[in-house]
mmCIF file of C-alpha atoms in Angstrom:
data_model
loop_
_atom_site.group_PDB
_atom_site.id
_atom_site.type_symbol
_atom_site.label_atom_id
_atom_site.label_comp_id
_atom_site.label_asym_id
_atom_site.label_seq_id
_atom_site.Cartn_x
_atom_site.Cartn_y
_atom_site.Cartn_z
ATOM 1 C CA ALA A 1 0.000 0.000 0.000
ATOM 2 C CA GLN A 2 1.146 3.521 -0.738
ATOM 3 C CA LYS A 3 2.328 5.288 2.368
ATOM 4 C CA ILE A 4 1.900 8.744 0.888
ATOM 5 C CA THR A 5 -0.747 9.514 -1.714
ATOM 6 C CA GLN A 6 -1.020 12.722 -3.668
ATOM 7 C CA THR A 7 -4.055 12.360 -5.900
ATOM 8 C CA GLN A 8 -3.648 15.580 -7.904
ATOM 9 C CA PRO A 9 -1.037 15.201 -10.651
ATOM 10 C CA GLY A 10 -1.534 18.849 -11.610
ATOM 11 C CA MET A 11 -3.260 21.897 -10.196
ATOM 12 C CA PHE A 12 -3.884 25.347 -11.622
ATOM 13 C CA VAL A 13 -4.525 28.511 -9.633
ATOM 14 C CA GLN A 14 -4.914 32.179 -10.422
ATOM 15 C CA GLU A 15 -2.321 34.539 -9.004
ATOM 16 C CA LYS A 16 -3.304 35.903 -5.555
ATOM 17 C CA GLU A 17 -5.797 33.110 -4.930
ATOM 18 C CA ALA A 18 -5.404 30.291 -2.406
ATOM 19 C CA VAL A 19 -4.824 26.685 -3.384
ATOM 20 C CA THR A 20 -4.927 23.393 -1.489
ATOM 21 C CA LEU A 21 -2.692 20.476 -2.396
ATOM 22 C CA ASP A 22 -3.912 17.149 -1.082
ATOM 23 C CA CYS A 23 -1.917 14.530 0.775
ATOM 24 C CA THR A 24 -3.058 11.405 2.589
ATOM 25 C CA TYR A 25 -0.775 9.065 4.454
ATOM 26 C CA ASP A 26 -0.771 5.602 5.921
ATOM 27 C CA THR A 27 1.111 4.557 9.037
ATOM 28 C CA SER A 28 0.517 2.557 12.177
ATOM 29 C CA ASP A 29 3.297 4.365 14.012
ATOM 30 C CA PRO A 30 2.071 6.805 16.669
ATOM 31 C CA SER A 31 5.129 9.002 16.163
ATOM 32 C CA TYR A 32 5.654 10.471 12.733
ATOM 33 C CA GLY A 33 6.381 13.709 10.956
ATOM 34 C CA LEU A 34 4.831 15.110 7.823
ATOM 35 C CA PHE A 35 6.725 17.417 5.504
ATOM 36 C CA TRP A 36 6.097 19.401 2.371
ATOM 37 C CA TYR A 37 8.862 20.173 -0.078
ATOM 38 C CA LYS A 38 8.847 22.388 -3.143
ATOM 39 C CA GLN A 39 10.833 21.489 -6.230
ATOM 40 C CA PRO A 40 11.056 24.298 -8.780
ATOM 41 C CA SER A 41 12.144 23.675 -12.350
ATOM 42 C CA SER A 42 15.749 24.229 -11.282
ATOM 43 C CA GLY A 43 15.513 20.929 -9.428
ATOM 44 C CA GLU A 44 16.460 21.641 -5.842
ATOM 45 C CA MET A 45 14.318 20.388 -2.954
ATOM 46 C CA ILE A 46 13.172 23.209 -0.714
ATOM 47 C CA PHE A 47 11.679 22.455 2.698
ATOM 48 C CA LEU A 48 8.421 24.326 3.271
ATOM 49 C CA ILE A 49 6.622 23.132 6.377
ATOM 50 C CA TYR A 50 6.506 20.392 9.004
ATOM 51 C CA GLN A 51 3.744 18.865 11.135
ATOM 52 C CA GLY A 52 4.385 16.430 13.963
ATOM 53 C CA SER A 53 1.906 13.700 14.770
ATOM 54 C CA TYR A 54 1.545 14.974 18.337
ATOM 55 C CA ASP A 55 1.185 18.622 17.420
ATOM 56 C CA GLN A 56 -2.150 19.986 18.552
ATOM 57 C CA GLN A 57 -2.208 22.919 16.176
ATOM 58 C CA ASN A 58 -1.846 23.089 12.431
ATOM 59 C CA ALA A 59 1.577 24.247 11.290
ATOM 60 C CA THR A 60 1.970 27.583 9.547
ATOM 61 C CA GLU A 61 4.964 29.167 7.829
ATOM 62 C CA GLY A 62 4.252 32.474 6.176
ATOM 63 C CA ARG A 63 1.892 31.846 3.259
ATOM 64 C CA TYR A 64 2.017 28.084 3.836
ATOM 65 C CA SER A 65 -0.220 26.243 6.237
ATOM 66 C CA LEU A 66 -0.811 22.577 6.792
ATOM 67 C CA ASN A 67 -4.374 21.359 7.268
ATOM 68 C CA PHE A 68 -3.699 18.348 9.505
ATOM 69 C CA GLN A 69 -6.622 15.983 10.036
ATOM 70 C CA LYS A 70 -5.176 13.106 12.013
ATOM 71 C CA ALA A 71 -8.272 10.902 12.101
ATOM 72 C CA ARG A 72 -8.572 11.119 8.331
ATOM 73 C CA LYS A 73 -4.790 10.771 7.900
ATOM 74 C CA SER A 74 -4.570 13.800 5.713
ATOM 75 C CA ALA A 75 -2.035 16.626 5.650
ATOM 76 C CA ASN A 76 -3.033 19.071 2.966
ATOM 77 C CA LEU A 77 -0.854 22.039 2.084
ATOM 78 C CA VAL A 78 -2.606 25.377 1.728
ATOM 79 C CA ILE A 79 -0.828 28.163 -0.114
ATOM 80 C CA SER A 80 -2.466 31.527 0.349
ATOM 81 C CA ALA A 81 -2.117 34.490 -2.035
ATOM 82 C CA SER A 82 -0.404 32.448 -4.758
ATOM 83 C CA GLN A 83 2.497 34.003 -6.599
ATOM 84 C CA LEU A 84 3.976 33.198 -9.999
ATOM 85 C CA GLY A 85 7.075 31.921 -8.227
ATOM 86 C CA ASP A 86 4.975 29.247 -6.521
ATOM 87 C CA SER A 87 4.785 27.337 -9.813
ATOM 88 C CA ALA A 88 6.656 24.131 -9.054
ATOM 89 C CA MET A 89 6.312 20.477 -8.127
ATOM 90 C CA TYR A 90 5.209 19.923 -4.528
ATOM 91 C CA PHE A 91 5.961 16.777 -2.588
ATOM 92 C CA CYS A 92 4.377 15.511 0.578
ATOM 93 C CA ALA A 93 6.620 13.244 2.650
ATOM 94 C CA MET A 94 6.411 11.299 5.892
ATOM 95 C CA ARG A 95 9.011 10.265 8.384
ATOM 96 C CA GLU A 96 8.123 7.480 10.778
ATOM 97 C CA GLY A 97 9.610 6.881 14.201
ATOM 98 C CA PHE A 98 11.529 4.018 15.738
ATOM 99 C CA HIS A 99 8.435 1.916 16.125
ATOM 100 C CA ALA A 100 7.655 1.673 12.431
ATOM 101 C CA GLY A 101 9.704 -1.454 12.054
ATOM 102 C CA GLY A 102 11.875 -2.104 9.037
ATOM 103 C CA THR A 103 15.399 -0.877 8.644
ATOM 104 C CA SER A 104 15.018 2.526 7.054
ATOM 105 C CA TYR A 105 15.287 4.471 10.255
ATOM 106 C CA GLY A 106 14.521 8.111 9.772
ATOM 107 C CA LYS A 107 13.929 7.908 6.037
ATOM 108 C CA LEU A 108 11.458 10.139 4.245
ATOM 109 C CA THR A 109 8.791 8.447 2.161
ATOM 110 C CA PHE A 110 7.614 10.706 -0.636
ATOM 111 C CA GLY A 111 4.411 10.967 -2.580
ATOM 112 C CA GLN A 112 4.476 11.271 -6.349
ATOM 113 C CA GLY A 113 4.063 15.012 -6.294
ATOM 114 C CA THR A 114 1.661 17.636 -7.589
ATOM 115 C CA ILE A 115 2.642 20.111 -10.272
ATOM 116 C CA LEU A 116 1.250 23.538 -9.398
ATOM 117 C CA THR A 117 0.908 26.153 -12.106
ATOM 118 C CA VAL A 118 0.082 29.711 -11.122
ATOM 119 C CA HIS A 119 -1.536 31.786 -13.869
ATOM 120 C CA PRO A 120 -1.183 35.590 -13.968
ATOM 121 C CA ASN B 1 27.637 27.931 5.456
ATOM 122 C CA ALA B 2 26.993 26.003 2.212
ATOM 123 C CA GLY B 3 24.551 23.417 3.640
ATOM 124 C CA VAL B 4 24.658 20.244 1.553
ATOM 125 C CA THR B 5 26.895 20.192 -1.505
ATOM 126 C CA GLN B 6 27.080 17.563 -4.226
ATOM 127 C CA THR B 7 29.524 16.905 -7.017
ATOM 128 C CA PRO B 8 29.301 16.553 -9.914
ATOM 129 C CA LYS B 9 26.183 18.406 -11.062
ATOM 130 C CA PHE B 10 25.898 16.440 -14.289
ATOM 131 C CA GLN B 11 27.460 13.235 -15.530
ATOM 132 C CA VAL B 12 27.117 11.047 -18.596
ATOM 133 C CA LEU B 13 28.314 7.455 -18.321
ATOM 134 C CA LYS B 14 28.430 4.501 -20.633
ATOM 135 C CA THR B 15 26.940 1.218 -19.501
ATOM 136 C CA GLY B 16 29.432 -0.628 -17.338
ATOM 137 C CA GLN B 17 31.431 2.415 -16.269
ATOM 138 C CA SER B 18 31.826 3.252 -12.615
ATOM 139 C CA MET B 19 31.642 6.545 -10.774
ATOM 140 C CA THR B 20 31.355 8.032 -7.318
ATOM 141 C CA LEU B 21 28.939 10.789 -6.371
ATOM 142 C CA GLN B 22 30.253 12.986 -3.597
ATOM 143 C CA CYS B 23 28.218 14.656 -0.876
ATOM 144 C CA ALA B 24 29.313 16.878 1.985
ATOM 145 C CA GLN B 25 27.433 18.825 4.660
ATOM 146 C CA ASP B 26 28.678 21.547 6.965
ATOM 147 C CA MET B 27 25.782 21.534 9.443
ATOM 148 C CA ASN B 28 27.362 19.010 11.823
ATOM 149 C CA HIS B 29 24.525 16.588 11.131
ATOM 150 C CA ASN B 30 24.777 12.972 12.202
ATOM 151 C CA SER B 31 22.456 11.413 9.625
ATOM 152 C CA MET B 32 22.947 11.462 5.878
ATOM 153 C CA TYR B 33 20.904 9.991 3.033
ATOM 154 C CA TRP B 34 21.051 9.240 -0.659
ATOM 155 C CA TYR B 35 17.852 9.361 -2.726
ATOM 156 C CA ARG B 36 17.097 8.948 -6.392
ATOM 157 C CA GLN B 37 14.331 10.694 -8.290
ATOM 158 C CA ASP B 38 13.033 9.220 -11.515
ATOM 159 C CA PRO B 39 10.938 11.278 -13.945
ATOM 160 C CA GLY B 40 7.499 12.123 -12.619
ATOM 161 C CA MET B 41 8.127 10.427 -9.303
ATOM 162 C CA GLY B 42 8.969 11.247 -5.745
ATOM 163 C CA LEU B 43 12.316 10.477 -4.181
ATOM 164 C CA ARG B 44 13.238 6.969 -3.104
ATOM 165 C CA LEU B 45 15.853 6.163 -0.506
ATOM 166 C CA ILE B 46 18.917 4.275 -1.732
ATOM 167 C CA TYR B 47 21.117 4.184 1.376
ATOM 168 C CA TYR B 48 21.411 6.094 4.572
ATOM 169 C CA SER B 49 23.900 6.593 7.367
ATOM 170 C CA ALA B 50 22.397 7.179 10.790
ATOM 171 C CA SER B 51 25.761 8.228 12.196
ATOM 172 C CA GLU B 52 29.438 8.226 11.332
ATOM 173 C CA GLY B 53 30.633 4.680 10.832
ATOM 174 C CA THR B 54 27.232 3.176 10.038
ATOM 175 C CA THR B 55 25.394 2.669 6.773
ATOM 176 C CA ASP B 56 22.211 0.841 5.920
ATOM 177 C CA LYS B 57 20.137 -0.058 2.896
ATOM 178 C CA GLY B 58 17.067 1.864 1.915
ATOM 179 C CA GLU B 59 14.304 1.057 -0.505
ATOM 180 C CA VAL B 60 16.351 0.686 -3.718
ATOM 181 C CA PRO B 61 19.978 -0.244 -2.835
ATOM 182 C CA ASN B 62 20.770 -2.676 -5.661
ATOM 183 C CA GLY B 63 23.641 -1.557 -7.864
ATOM 184 C CA TYR B 64 24.978 0.962 -5.356
ATOM 185 C CA ASN B 65 27.483 1.136 -2.543
ATOM 186 C CA VAL B 66 28.103 3.899 -0.055
ATOM 187 C CA SER B 67 30.864 5.123 2.203
ATOM 188 C CA ARG B 68 30.502 7.403 5.193
ATOM 189 C CA LEU B 69 33.985 8.817 5.001
ATOM 190 C CA ASN B 70 33.635 11.004 8.086
ATOM 191 C CA LYS B 71 30.883 12.995 9.745
ATOM 192 C CA ARG B 72 30.747 15.480 6.866
ATOM 193 C CA GLU B 73 31.005 13.266 3.820
ATOM 194 C CA PHE B 74 28.837 10.489 2.394
ATOM 195 C CA SER B 75 29.619 9.104 -1.048
ATOM 196 C CA LEU B 76 27.568 6.937 -3.398
ATOM 197 C CA ARG B 77 29.289 4.585 -5.818
ATOM 198 C CA LEU B 78 27.958 2.956 -8.951
ATOM 199 C CA GLU B 79 30.290 0.046 -9.677
ATOM 200 C CA SER B 80 28.895 -0.872 -13.097
ATOM 201 C CA ALA B 81 26.386 1.687 -14.334
ATOM 202 C CA ALA B 82 23.210 0.556 -16.082
ATOM 203 C CA PRO B 83 20.674 2.607 -18.082
ATOM 204 C CA SER B 84 18.132 1.949 -15.297
ATOM 205 C CA GLN B 85 20.321 4.090 -13.045
ATOM 206 C CA THR B 86 19.664 7.176 -15.146
ATOM 207 C CA SER B 87 18.151 9.474 -12.569
ATOM 208 C CA VAL B 88 18.648 12.541 -10.441
ATOM 209 C CA TYR B 89 20.473 11.760 -7.227
ATOM 210 C CA PHE B 90 19.952 13.791 -4.087
ATOM 211 C CA CYS B 91 21.966 13.727 -0.931
ATOM 212 C CA ALA B 92 20.346 14.923 2.288
ATOM 213 C CA SER B 93 21.259 15.321 5.924
ATOM 214 C CA SER B 94 19.534 15.785 9.264
ATOM 215 C CA GLU B 95 20.673 16.151 12.862
ATOM 216 C CA GLU B 96 19.572 12.661 13.835
ATOM 217 C CA GLY B 97 16.907 10.381 12.409
ATOM 218 C CA ASN B 98 13.977 11.471 14.513
ATOM 219 C CA PRO B 99 10.540 12.024 12.974
ATOM 220 C CA GLY B 100 10.462 15.736 13.705
ATOM 221 C CA GLU B 101 13.723 16.654 12.091
ATOM 222 C CA THR B 102 13.930 18.332 8.747
ATOM 223 C CA GLN B 103 16.126 16.815 6.092
ATOM 224 C CA TYR B 104 18.080 19.315 4.066
ATOM 225 C CA PHE B 105 18.836 18.440 0.483
ATOM 226 C CA GLY B 106 21.737 19.101 -1.823
ATOM 227 C CA PRO B 107 21.185 20.483 -5.329
ATOM 228 C CA GLY B 108 21.204 17.050 -6.968
ATOM 229 C CA THR B 109 23.343 15.226 -9.523
ATOM 230 C CA ARG B 110 21.824 14.477 -12.908
ATOM 231 C CA LEU B 111 23.146 11.178 -14.210
ATOM 232 C CA LEU B 112 22.596 9.799 -17.689
ATOM 233 C CA VAL B 113 23.719 6.250 -18.434
ATOM 234 C CA LEU B 114 23.877 5.396 -22.123
#
């Protein structure tokens, strides 16, 4: 089963509007972290925002916020007031804790990404 | 403070050739990782090193070897390159391997195997 699912291959948004990028995850570990990364056309991976499984409040970082719904296992990224420079690929990723089993301690598991295009 | 650096940026190999991708971080992180990204996909973990002196396999380790040379440096070696290894390779580091820690990525190495 996919651990991270991003169901939107591509999204379009008008400049200055808000957009939500979907992410659902699957884990039986009580301790995990959820991350969003941005990958512009230049290729680098830029960390945007983090949400811990025990965090009571949704994470926010400037124009980025994470809509964390633990019971539904979703961690959607909300970008407010979109800018042309927000056009990029966006990846949701999860990091499980010690109790996840397996040998890939601390690894990030990535979704397939969503390409966001911001129109002027 | 350069963060995570990778060399080379681009490389073209012929099938069967070998090469080593270099990665270094100056953030005094204990954990380092190598990922590959294939077109249209997310990153997949090849190998990681939880701390200096230790390495472990990730999701897709076949065809690769790694060396944690010291705390700063973590190299990835392709002994006999195959076209299936054409990809973009990212190195990353984090303080430890705990769920809440951010991994910081290098700029990537684009590898084409003919």
